[in-house]
Amino acid sequence: DAKTTQPPSMDCAEGRAANLPCNHSTISGNEYVYWYRQIHSQGPQYIIHGLKNNETNEMASLIITEDRKSSTLILPHATLRDTAVYYCIVRVGKNTGTASKLTFGTGTRLQVTL
Amino acid sequence: DAGITQSPRYKITETGRQVTLMCHQTWSHSYMFWYRQDLGHGLRLIYYSAAADITDKGEVPDGYVVSRSKTENFPLTLESATRSQTSVYFCASREGGKETQYFGPGTRLLVL
């Protein structure tokens, strides 16, 4: 699985968009980009994933660059409850066995403030 | 709809004792996983299971044993607990063919 690089921490004002970057310059053609988050003292929570097209769901948007070497998770209107550690993970999708595991790095700690 | 649960939520034990952490999911997901989370390491995979009676090692399996006799349960046993196994343990499950893993609330284990 490709390695990812994320900033260790970011701040965002409540109500503003939070843009969380992730670099994955060694990503392979069959690897997906996944985002999970972990609110303090809870288990990780799935947010969104994509291969090469931009994706949007009720939680967030995922923008993947054309060369797929980086991506940005966008929380359009951050709230205090979005304060969490956000993990960008790259791995082969729709598979079985060892490739189905998620490799979590240390993520980005997003602090949403009033 | 209980989802995925872990028990106990908190556990204190002593070095050398056997400890079993329980994980139960109500979705009949085929895949189940055990992770540990330590400061500076993120989450690391200990063991995973693709179906009942099928288990395999992850990144850090040493000192742990798993079993999966029923689809819904995936217990993790520390046969002889060591202080280095003090950690937060998360169980997760995933439906076959789907991408999303669902995580339990975690078990905080302290080995004295």
Short mmCIF file of C-alpha atoms in Angstrom, two decimals:
data_model
loop_
_atom_site.label_atom_id
_atom_site.label_comp_id
_atom_site.label_asym_id
_atom_site.label_seq_id
_atom_site.Cartn_x
_atom_site.Cartn_y
_atom_site.Cartn_z
CA ASP A 1 0.00 0.00 0.00
CA ALA A 2 1.20 3.51 -0.84
CA LYS A 3 2.45 5.71 1.98
CA THR A 4 0.60 8.92 2.79
CA THR A 5 1.78 12.22 4.24
CA GLN A 6 -0.52 14.53 6.19
CA PRO A 7 0.12 17.65 8.26
CA PRO A 8 0.08 16.80 11.97
CA SER A 9 -2.47 19.44 12.90
CA MET A 10 -4.82 22.09 11.51
CA ASP A 11 -7.26 24.63 12.89
CA CYS A 12 -10.57 25.71 11.41
CA ALA A 13 -13.22 28.20 12.51
CA GLU A 14 -16.69 26.82 13.04
CA GLY A 15 -18.88 27.30 9.98
CA ARG A 16 -15.95 27.55 7.62
CA ALA A 17 -14.76 24.87 5.23
CA ALA A 18 -12.01 22.60 6.49
CA ASN A 19 -9.62 21.47 3.79
CA LEU A 20 -7.41 18.57 4.82
CA PRO A 21 -4.57 17.69 2.42
CA CYS A 22 -2.94 14.34 1.84
CA ASN A 23 0.05 13.46 -0.31
CA HIS A 24 0.31 9.97 -1.79
CA SER A 25 2.90 10.38 -4.54
CA THR A 26 3.60 6.62 -4.85
CA ILE A 27 -0.01 5.61 -5.33
CA SER A 28 -0.63 2.82 -7.83
CA GLY A 29 -3.31 2.77 -10.49
CA ASN A 30 -5.52 0.31 -8.62
CA GLU A 31 -5.27 1.98 -5.22
CA TYR A 32 -8.12 3.92 -3.68
CA VAL A 33 -7.92 6.88 -1.32
CA TYR A 34 -9.89 6.45 1.90
CA TRP A 35 -10.60 8.90 4.67
CA TYR A 36 -11.51 7.95 8.22
CA ARG A 37 -11.71 10.09 11.33
CA GLN A 38 -11.41 9.37 15.01
CA ILE A 39 -13.15 11.51 17.55
CA HIS A 40 -11.51 11.45 20.96
CA SER A 41 -11.97 8.14 22.81
CA GLN A 42 -14.05 6.62 20.01
CA GLY A 43 -13.35 4.10 17.28
CA PRO A 44 -12.48 5.35 13.78
CA GLN A 45 -15.37 6.33 11.52
CA TYR A 46 -15.47 5.98 7.74
CA ILE A 47 -15.95 9.26 5.85
CA ILE A 48 -15.44 8.77 2.13
CA HIS A 49 -13.28 7.08 -0.50
CA GLY A 50 -12.47 7.47 -4.19
CA LEU A 51 -10.30 6.20 -7.02
CA LYS A 52 -9.78 9.12 -9.40
CA ASN A 53 -13.03 11.05 -9.68
CA ASN A 54 -14.10 13.57 -7.09
CA GLU A 55 -16.60 12.18 -4.63
CA THR A 56 -19.21 13.76 -2.37
CA ASN A 57 -21.46 12.36 0.31
CA GLU A 58 -23.44 13.72 3.22
CA MET A 59 -20.32 14.13 5.33
CA ALA A 60 -17.65 15.47 3.02
CA SER A 61 -16.16 15.91 -0.43
CA LEU A 62 -13.01 14.28 -1.73
CA ILE A 63 -10.95 16.02 -4.38
CA ILE A 64 -8.25 13.91 -6.06
CA THR A 65 -5.71 15.59 -8.33
CA GLU A 66 -5.51 14.48 -11.94
CA ASP A 67 -2.16 12.75 -11.39
CA ARG A 68 -3.64 11.15 -8.23
CA LYS A 69 -0.56 12.04 -6.21
CA SER A 70 -2.51 14.09 -3.71
CA SER A 71 -6.04 14.62 -2.45
CA THR A 72 -8.04 16.96 -0.24
CA LEU A 73 -10.86 16.13 2.11
CA ILE A 74 -13.32 19.00 2.41
CA LEU A 75 -15.74 19.42 5.30
CA PRO A 76 -17.90 22.21 3.87
CA HIS A 77 -19.21 23.70 7.11
CA ALA A 78 -17.11 22.50 10.01
CA THR A 79 -18.70 22.24 13.45
CA LEU A 80 -17.19 21.67 16.87
CA ARG A 81 -18.21 18.01 16.57
CA ASP A 82 -15.85 17.65 13.61
CA THR A 83 -12.87 18.07 15.92
CA ALA A 84 -11.03 14.79 15.45
CA VAL A 85 -7.97 13.08 13.97
CA TYR A 86 -8.42 12.54 10.24
CA TYR A 87 -6.66 9.65 8.54
CA CYS A 88 -5.88 9.43 4.84
CA ILE A 89 -5.31 5.83 3.76
CA VAL A 90 -4.37 4.45 0.37
CA ARG A 91 -4.94 0.82 -0.48
CA VAL A 92 -6.18 -1.57 -3.12
CA GLY A 93 -9.97 -1.73 -3.04
CA LYS A 94 -12.53 -4.53 -3.41
CA ASN A 95 -10.28 -7.36 -2.40
CA THR A 96 -9.81 -10.10 0.11
CA GLY A 97 -7.05 -11.25 2.37
CA THR A 98 -4.15 -9.13 3.52
CA ALA A 99 -4.92 -6.32 1.09
CA SER A 100 -8.21 -5.67 2.85
CA LYS A 101 -6.51 -4.22 5.90
CA LEU A 102 -6.35 -0.51 6.55
CA THR A 103 -2.94 0.96 7.38
CA PHE A 104 -3.44 3.99 9.59
CA GLY A 105 -0.71 6.59 9.91
CA THR A 106 -0.75 9.33 12.52
CA GLY A 107 -3.26 11.52 10.67
CA THR A 108 -4.12 15.22 10.97
CA ARG A 109 -5.55 16.52 14.21
CA LEU A 110 -8.27 19.02 13.21
CA GLN A 111 -9.33 21.49 15.86
CA VAL A 112 -12.54 23.37 15.10
CA THR A 113 -12.87 26.55 17.15
CA LEU A 114 -15.61 29.07 17.83
CA ASP B 1 -29.41 -2.36 16.25
CA ALA B 2 -26.33 -2.91 18.41
CA GLY B 3 -23.79 -2.90 15.58
CA ILE B 4 -20.35 -3.80 16.86
CA THR B 5 -19.61 -4.03 20.55
CA GLN B 6 -16.52 -4.72 22.62
CA SER B 7 -16.14 -5.96 26.14
CA PRO B 8 -14.83 -5.14 28.58
CA ARG B 9 -14.43 -1.43 27.86
CA TYR B 10 -11.71 -1.11 30.50
CA LYS B 11 -9.42 -3.78 31.89
CA ILE B 12 -6.54 -3.77 34.35
CA THR B 13 -4.45 -6.91 34.61
CA GLU B 14 -1.04 -8.05 35.72
CA THR B 15 1.96 -9.23 33.79
CA GLY B 16 1.73 -12.91 32.93
CA ARG B 17 -2.03 -13.23 33.18
CA GLN B 18 -4.23 -14.37 30.34
CA VAL B 19 -6.73 -11.80 29.10
CA THR B 20 -9.49 -12.16 26.51
CA LEU B 21 -11.06 -9.20 24.78
CA MET B 22 -14.43 -9.82 23.21
CA CYS B 23 -15.84 -8.44 19.98
CA HIS B 24 -19.38 -9.03 18.74
CA GLN B 25 -21.11 -7.73 15.62
CA THR B 26 -24.76 -8.07 14.69
CA TRP B 27 -24.47 -7.50 10.93
CA SER B 28 -23.10 -10.94 9.92
CA HIS B 29 -20.15 -9.21 8.28
CA SER B 30 -17.68 -11.73 6.92
CA TYR B 31 -14.53 -9.74 7.74
CA MET B 32 -13.42 -8.85 11.24
CA PHE B 33 -10.25 -7.14 12.42
CA TRP B 34 -8.33 -6.37 15.60
CA TYR B 35 -6.19 -3.23 15.86
CA ARG B 36 -4.19 -1.71 18.66
CA GLN B 37 -3.62 2.00 19.02
CA ASP B 38 -0.61 3.49 20.75
CA LEU B 39 0.66 7.05 20.86
CA GLY B 40 2.89 7.76 17.89
CA HIS B 41 1.87 4.63 15.99
CA GLY B 42 -1.66 5.21 14.81
CA LEU B 43 -3.66 1.99 14.51
CA ARG B 44 -1.82 -1.24 13.79
CA LEU B 45 -3.47 -4.45 12.63
CA ILE B 46 -3.01 -7.43 14.94
CA TYR B 47 -5.13 -10.14 13.32
CA TYR B 48 -7.98 -10.34 10.90
CA SER B 49 -10.51 -12.90 9.76
CA ALA B 50 -12.17 -13.30 6.37
CA ALA B 51 -14.82 -15.73 7.61
CA ALA B 52 -15.58 -18.16 10.40
CA ASP B 53 -12.60 -20.45 11.04
CA ILE B 54 -10.35 -18.35 8.77
CA THR B 55 -7.87 -16.05 10.48
CA ASP B 56 -4.57 -14.47 9.50
CA LYS B 57 -1.81 -12.37 11.01
CA GLY B 58 -1.54 -8.64 10.64
CA GLU B 59 1.40 -6.34 11.35
CA VAL B 60 1.86 -7.04 15.07
CA PRO B 61 0.52 -10.53 15.93
CA ASP B 62 3.16 -11.65 18.44
CA GLY B 63 1.73 -12.39 21.87
CA TYR B 64 -1.87 -12.56 20.64
CA VAL B 65 -4.21 -15.40 19.68
CA VAL B 66 -7.56 -15.17 17.92
CA SER B 67 -10.36 -17.54 17.06
CA ARG B 68 -13.54 -17.25 15.06
CA SER B 69 -15.87 -20.17 15.62
CA LYS B 70 -18.94 -18.02 14.88
CA THR B 71 -19.29 -15.27 12.30
CA GLU B 72 -20.44 -12.71 14.84
CA ASN B 73 -17.68 -13.16 17.41
CA PHE B 74 -13.94 -12.53 17.16
CA PRO B 75 -12.22 -12.79 20.56
CA LEU B 76 -8.61 -11.66 21.03
CA THR B 77 -6.55 -13.40 23.71
CA LEU B 78 -3.33 -12.23 25.28
CA GLU B 79 -1.94 -15.55 26.50
CA SER B 80 0.59 -14.01 28.90
CA ALA B 81 0.11 -10.27 29.15
CA THR B 82 3.15 -7.98 29.05
CA ARG B 83 3.42 -4.26 29.87
CA SER B 84 4.08 -3.54 26.19
CA GLN B 85 0.55 -4.75 25.47
CA THR B 86 -0.92 -1.83 27.39
CA SER B 87 -2.93 -0.14 24.67
CA VAL B 88 -6.35 0.67 23.30
CA TYR B 89 -7.75 -2.21 21.26
CA PHE B 90 -10.28 -1.72 18.50
CA CYS B 91 -12.32 -4.36 16.77
CA ALA B 92 -13.77 -3.71 13.32
CA SER B 93 -15.91 -5.52 10.78
CA ARG B 94 -16.61 -5.20 7.09
CA GLU B 95 -19.14 -6.72 4.77
CA GLY B 96 -17.67 -8.80 1.95
CA GLY B 97 -17.46 -6.77 -1.27
CA LYS B 98 -18.00 -3.49 0.55
CA GLU B 99 -15.39 -0.87 1.35
CA THR B 100 -16.40 0.50 4.73
CA GLN B 101 -15.00 -0.84 7.99
CA TYR B 102 -17.06 -0.27 11.10
CA PHE B 103 -15.20 0.06 14.36
CA GLY B 104 -16.20 -0.78 17.89
CA PRO B 105 -15.82 1.65 20.82
CA GLY B 106 -12.51 0.17 21.94
CA THR B 107 -11.13 -1.60 25.02
CA ARG B 108 -8.59 0.20 27.16
CA LEU B 109 -6.15 -2.35 28.60
CA LEU B 110 -3.58 -1.61 31.28
CA VAL B 111 -1.02 -4.27 32.10
CA LEU B 112 0.74 -3.67 35.40
#
